[in-house]
Short mmCIF file of C-alpha atoms in Angstrom, two decimals:
data_model
loop_
_atom_site.label_atom_id
_atom_site.label_comp_id
_atom_site.label_asym_id
_atom_site.label_seq_id
_atom_site.Cartn_x
_atom_site.Cartn_y
_atom_site.Cartn_z
CA MET P 1 0.00 0.00 0.00
CA ARG P 2 2.82 2.40 0.76
CA VAL P 3 4.39 1.75 -2.59
CA HIS P 4 1.05 2.29 -4.34
CA LYS P 5 0.51 5.60 -2.52
CA LEU P 6 3.99 6.79 -3.46
CA THR P 7 3.34 5.91 -7.09
CA ILE P 8 0.07 7.85 -7.08
CA ALA P 9 1.78 10.82 -5.45
CA ALA P 10 4.59 10.69 -8.00
CA MET P 11 2.08 10.66 -10.86
CA ALA P 12 0.21 13.61 -9.36
CA LEU P 13 3.45 15.54 -8.99
CA ALA P 14 4.44 14.80 -12.59
CA ALA P 15 1.02 15.96 -13.83
CA GLY P 16 1.36 19.18 -11.88
CA LEU P 17 4.80 19.85 -13.31
CA SER P 18 3.53 19.15 -16.81
CA LEU P 19 0.63 21.60 -16.40
CA THR P 20 2.97 24.27 -15.05
CA ALA P 21 5.29 23.79 -18.03
CA CYS P 22 2.38 24.20 -20.46
CA GLN P 23 1.30 27.38 -18.79
CA ASN P 24 4.85 28.72 -18.98
CA ASP P 25 4.99 27.83 -22.67
CA ASP P 26 1.72 29.72 -23.31
CA ALA P 27 3.01 32.71 -21.41
CA GLY P 28 6.23 32.63 -23.43
CA THR P 29 4.27 32.54 -26.63
CA ASP P 30 2.17 35.54 -25.61
CA GLN P 31 5.23 37.46 -24.60
CA GLY P 32 6.85 36.63 -27.90
CA ALA P 33 3.74 37.86 -29.81
CA ALA P 34 3.62 41.18 -27.99
CA PRO P 35 6.78 42.74 -29.50
CA PRO P 36 5.59 42.36 -33.13
CA ALA P 37 2.34 44.06 -32.17
CA ALA P 38 4.25 46.87 -30.49
CA SER P 39 6.61 47.07 -33.48
CA THR P 40 3.65 47.42 -35.85
CA ALA P 41 2.17 50.26 -33.83
CA SER P 42 5.55 51.99 -33.69
CA SER P 43 5.97 51.69 -37.45
CA SER P 44 2.54 53.22 -38.05
CA THR P 45 3.28 56.10 -35.72
CA GLY P 46 6.62 56.66 -37.39
CA GLY P 47 4.92 56.86 -40.79
CA SER P 48 2.60 59.55 -39.54
CA GLY P 49 5.50 61.43 -38.03
CA SER P 50 7.36 61.56 -41.36
CA THR P 51 5.25 64.55 -42.47
CA GLY P 52 4.11 67.31 -40.20
CA SER P 53 0.67 67.50 -41.80
CA ASP P 54 0.00 63.81 -41.13
CA GLN P 55 0.52 64.34 -37.39
CA GLN P 56 -2.43 66.68 -37.39
CA GLY P 57 -4.84 63.79 -37.62
CA GLY P 58 -7.84 64.19 -39.89
CA THR P 59 -6.59 67.38 -41.50
CA ASP P 60 -4.36 65.60 -44.01
CA SER P 61 -6.68 62.65 -44.57
CA GLU P 62 -9.44 65.06 -45.51
CA GLY P 63 -7.12 66.83 -47.93
CA LYS P 64 -7.35 70.20 -46.14
CA THR P 65 -3.71 70.65 -45.26
CA PRO P 66 -2.25 69.86 -48.72
CA ALA P 67 -4.84 72.03 -50.42
CA GLY P 68 -4.21 74.90 -48.03
CA THR P 69 -0.45 74.63 -48.41
CA GLY P 70 -0.57 74.46 -52.19
CA GLY P 71 -3.03 77.33 -52.39
CA SER P 72 -0.83 79.49 -50.22
CA ASP P 73 2.23 78.88 -52.40
CA GLY P 74 0.31 79.46 -55.60
CA THR P 75 -1.36 82.61 -54.33
CA GLY P 76 1.92 83.98 -53.06
CA ALA P 77 3.63 83.58 -56.42
CA THR P 78 0.73 85.04 -58.39
CA GLY P 79 0.16 87.83 -55.90
CA GLY P 80 3.83 88.83 -56.08
CA THR P 81 3.60 89.29 -59.82
CA ASP P 82 0.46 91.40 -59.59
CA GLU P 83 1.76 93.51 -56.70
CA ASN P 84 4.89 94.31 -58.68
CA GLY P 85 2.76 95.58 -61.54
CA LYS P 86 4.38 93.27 -64.03
CA ALA P 87 2.54 92.65 -67.27
CA ALA P 88 3.49 90.69 -70.36
CA LYS P 89 4.57 92.77 -73.33
CA CYS P 90 1.94 93.83 -75.85
CA ARG P 91 1.89 91.74 -78.99
CA THR P 92 1.24 93.27 -82.39
CA ASP P 93 -1.93 91.20 -82.81
CA GLU P 94 -3.30 92.61 -79.53
CA LEU P 95 -2.90 96.24 -80.60
CA GLU P 96 -5.21 98.34 -82.73
CA ILE P 97 -2.85 100.72 -84.50
CA THR P 98 -4.05 103.84 -86.29
CA ALA P 99 -2.42 107.05 -87.55
CA ILE P 100 -3.74 110.59 -88.08
CA ASP P 101 -2.31 113.89 -89.27
CA ALA P 102 -1.51 116.00 -86.20
CA THR P 103 0.26 118.91 -87.86
CA VAL P 104 -0.53 122.27 -86.30
CA GLY P 105 -0.83 125.26 -88.61
CA GLY P 106 2.33 127.33 -88.69
CA ASP P 107 4.64 124.47 -87.71
CA ASP P 108 7.75 124.18 -89.82
CA ARG P 109 7.55 120.40 -89.57
CA GLY P 110 4.72 117.98 -90.18
CA THR P 111 3.48 115.61 -87.46
CA VAL P 112 1.70 112.27 -87.61
CA ALA P 113 0.30 110.80 -84.39
CA VAL P 114 0.26 107.00 -84.15
CA ASP P 115 -2.20 105.51 -81.67
CA LEU P 116 -1.78 102.05 -80.12
CA LYS P 117 -4.86 100.69 -78.34
CA ASN P 118 -4.77 97.52 -76.25
CA GLY P 119 -7.49 95.19 -77.49
CA GLY P 120 -6.02 91.94 -76.18
CA GLY P 121 -8.36 91.50 -73.20
CA ARG P 122 -5.51 91.69 -70.65
CA ASP P 123 -3.00 94.17 -69.29
CA CYS P 124 0.15 94.45 -71.37
CA SER P 125 3.26 96.62 -71.42
CA LEU P 126 5.26 98.57 -73.97
CA ALA P 127 8.79 99.87 -73.50
CA GLY P 128 11.06 101.76 -75.84
CA HIS P 129 10.42 103.20 -79.27
CA ALA P 130 8.27 101.74 -82.00
CA GLY P 131 9.90 101.02 -85.32
CA VAL P 132 8.74 103.37 -88.09
CA ASP P 133 9.43 103.05 -91.81
CA LEU P 134 8.03 105.17 -94.60
CA LYS P 135 7.41 103.52 -97.92
CA THR P 136 8.30 105.89 -100.74
CA ASP P 137 8.64 105.77 -104.48
CA SER P 138 12.40 105.82 -103.88
CA GLY P 139 12.49 102.95 -101.40
CA THR P 140 12.01 102.53 -97.67
CA LEU P 141 12.99 105.33 -95.31
CA SER P 142 13.50 104.44 -91.63
CA ALA P 143 12.70 107.08 -89.03
CA GLU P 144 15.36 108.07 -86.50
CA ARG P 145 14.70 108.21 -82.75
CA THR P 146 14.60 111.58 -81.08
CA GLY P 147 16.82 110.35 -78.23
CA GLU P 148 14.27 111.18 -75.53
CA PRO P 149 13.79 108.71 -72.65
CA ALA P 150 11.22 106.04 -73.38
CA PRO P 151 9.37 105.04 -70.17
CA LEU P 152 7.58 101.76 -69.61
CA VAL P 153 3.88 102.04 -70.49
CA VAL P 154 1.36 99.57 -69.05
CA LEU P 155 -1.96 99.46 -70.87
CA LYS P 156 -5.10 97.98 -69.40
CA ASP P 157 -7.53 96.42 -71.84
CA GLY P 158 -9.06 99.23 -73.89
CA GLU P 159 -6.42 101.83 -72.95
CA ARG P 160 -4.15 103.49 -75.50
CA THR P 161 -0.89 105.34 -75.89
CA THR P 162 0.35 107.61 -78.67
CA PHE P 163 3.69 108.56 -80.17
CA GLY P 164 4.60 111.14 -82.76
CA ILE P 165 6.39 111.06 -86.08
CA THR P 166 7.80 114.33 -87.36
CA TYR P 167 8.98 114.96 -90.90
CA PRO P 168 10.16 117.88 -93.03
CA ILE P 169 7.46 119.61 -95.05
CA ASN P 170 8.15 119.78 -98.76
CA GLU P 171 8.24 123.47 -99.60
CA SER P 172 10.71 123.14 -102.42
CA GLY P 173 8.11 123.48 -105.11
CA GLY P 174 9.32 120.26 -106.67
CA SER P 175 7.64 116.89 -106.77
CA GLY P 176 9.80 115.59 -103.91
CA VAL P 177 9.77 112.01 -102.66
CA ARG P 178 6.26 110.57 -102.68
CA ILE P 179 5.19 108.65 -99.54
CA THR P 180 3.11 105.57 -100.29
CA GLY P 181 2.68 103.96 -96.86
CA LEU P 182 3.58 103.81 -93.17
CA VAL P 183 4.97 100.67 -91.50
CA VAL P 184 4.78 100.50 -87.69
CA THR P 185 6.44 97.83 -85.56
CA PRO P 186 5.56 97.87 -81.81
CA PRO P 187 8.51 97.82 -79.37
CA ASP P 188 10.20 94.42 -78.99
CA GLU P 189 8.10 92.95 -81.78
CA THR P 190 8.98 91.70 -85.25
CA LYS P 191 5.49 91.74 -86.74
CA SER P 192 4.59 95.03 -88.39
CA VAL P 193 1.39 96.79 -89.45
CA THR P 194 1.18 98.77 -92.71
CA LEU P 195 -1.05 101.85 -92.66
CA ASP P 196 -1.99 104.60 -95.05
CA TRP P 197 0.21 107.66 -94.62
CA PRO P 198 -2.01 110.50 -93.35
CA GLY P 199 0.58 113.31 -93.51
CA GLY P 200 2.02 115.38 -96.33
CA ALA P 201 2.12 113.55 -99.63
CA THR P 202 5.81 114.16 -100.28
CA LEU P 203 9.13 114.79 -98.59
CA PRO P 204 11.64 117.29 -99.92
CA VAL P 205 14.54 115.86 -101.85
CA THR P 206 17.72 116.40 -99.83
CA ASP P 207 21.36 115.45 -99.97
CA GLY P 208 21.12 113.91 -96.51
CA SER P 209 21.88 117.13 -94.64
CA GLY P 210 18.26 118.10 -94.09
CA THR P 211 16.02 117.43 -91.10
CA PRO P 212 15.32 113.69 -90.91
CA VAL P 213 12.08 111.87 -90.24
CA GLN P 214 11.99 111.24 -86.50
CA VAL P 215 9.96 109.07 -84.10
CA GLY P 216 9.30 110.07 -80.49
CA PRO P 217 8.89 107.80 -77.46
CA LEU P 218 5.60 106.25 -76.41
CA GLY P 219 3.29 108.68 -74.67
CA SER P 220 4.22 111.62 -76.90
CA ALA P 221 2.70 113.03 -80.05
CA GLY P 222 4.22 116.47 -80.47
CA GLN P 223 7.12 117.88 -82.40
CA GLY P 224 9.51 114.95 -82.56
CA GLY P 225 8.08 113.65 -79.29
#
């Protein structure tokens, strides 16, 4: 009987040790599973922390932060251009160019006023002198600049500016050089517009020592500017 009781006690002890071992194994497994879970959470947090906008929760996920940031940059760049008053140069096709006789009685020189009106639907700028050529029966005659300063002119849609062309009046009594047309090229442009010449029909024939045909700066229409 004593031997039998010892055997039963030994079996009970072995069963208890076995159960304890199983519990330790389960606990080890759980502890081993915890770090991956913690690692996953850390990785997710780190991803959010990579951009400042993501850390602000729903702001980025709703698209508000990126849109606000982009809009601010875009507005700043556009606003800077407008605040500086910058405008693209006027193209020939955007300008309505006309010419009229502006000679005042008693003047010793003739004057033609050339008008440039902005019809492009946007603000545009002009700087410098326009190119002016007179077509004659003796060839093309290019006007000389008066040498006056030529300020930048910004035209809103529908606004205009004017410059003057002065030329010697033919009082020689001879037939002179007949003018057949006026060619105007806006500043910084290569495309020209050909107009009827509204001034005196002829220029005096000279040996080159006479008063030349001159073009004034934008914003002027009087004697040589």
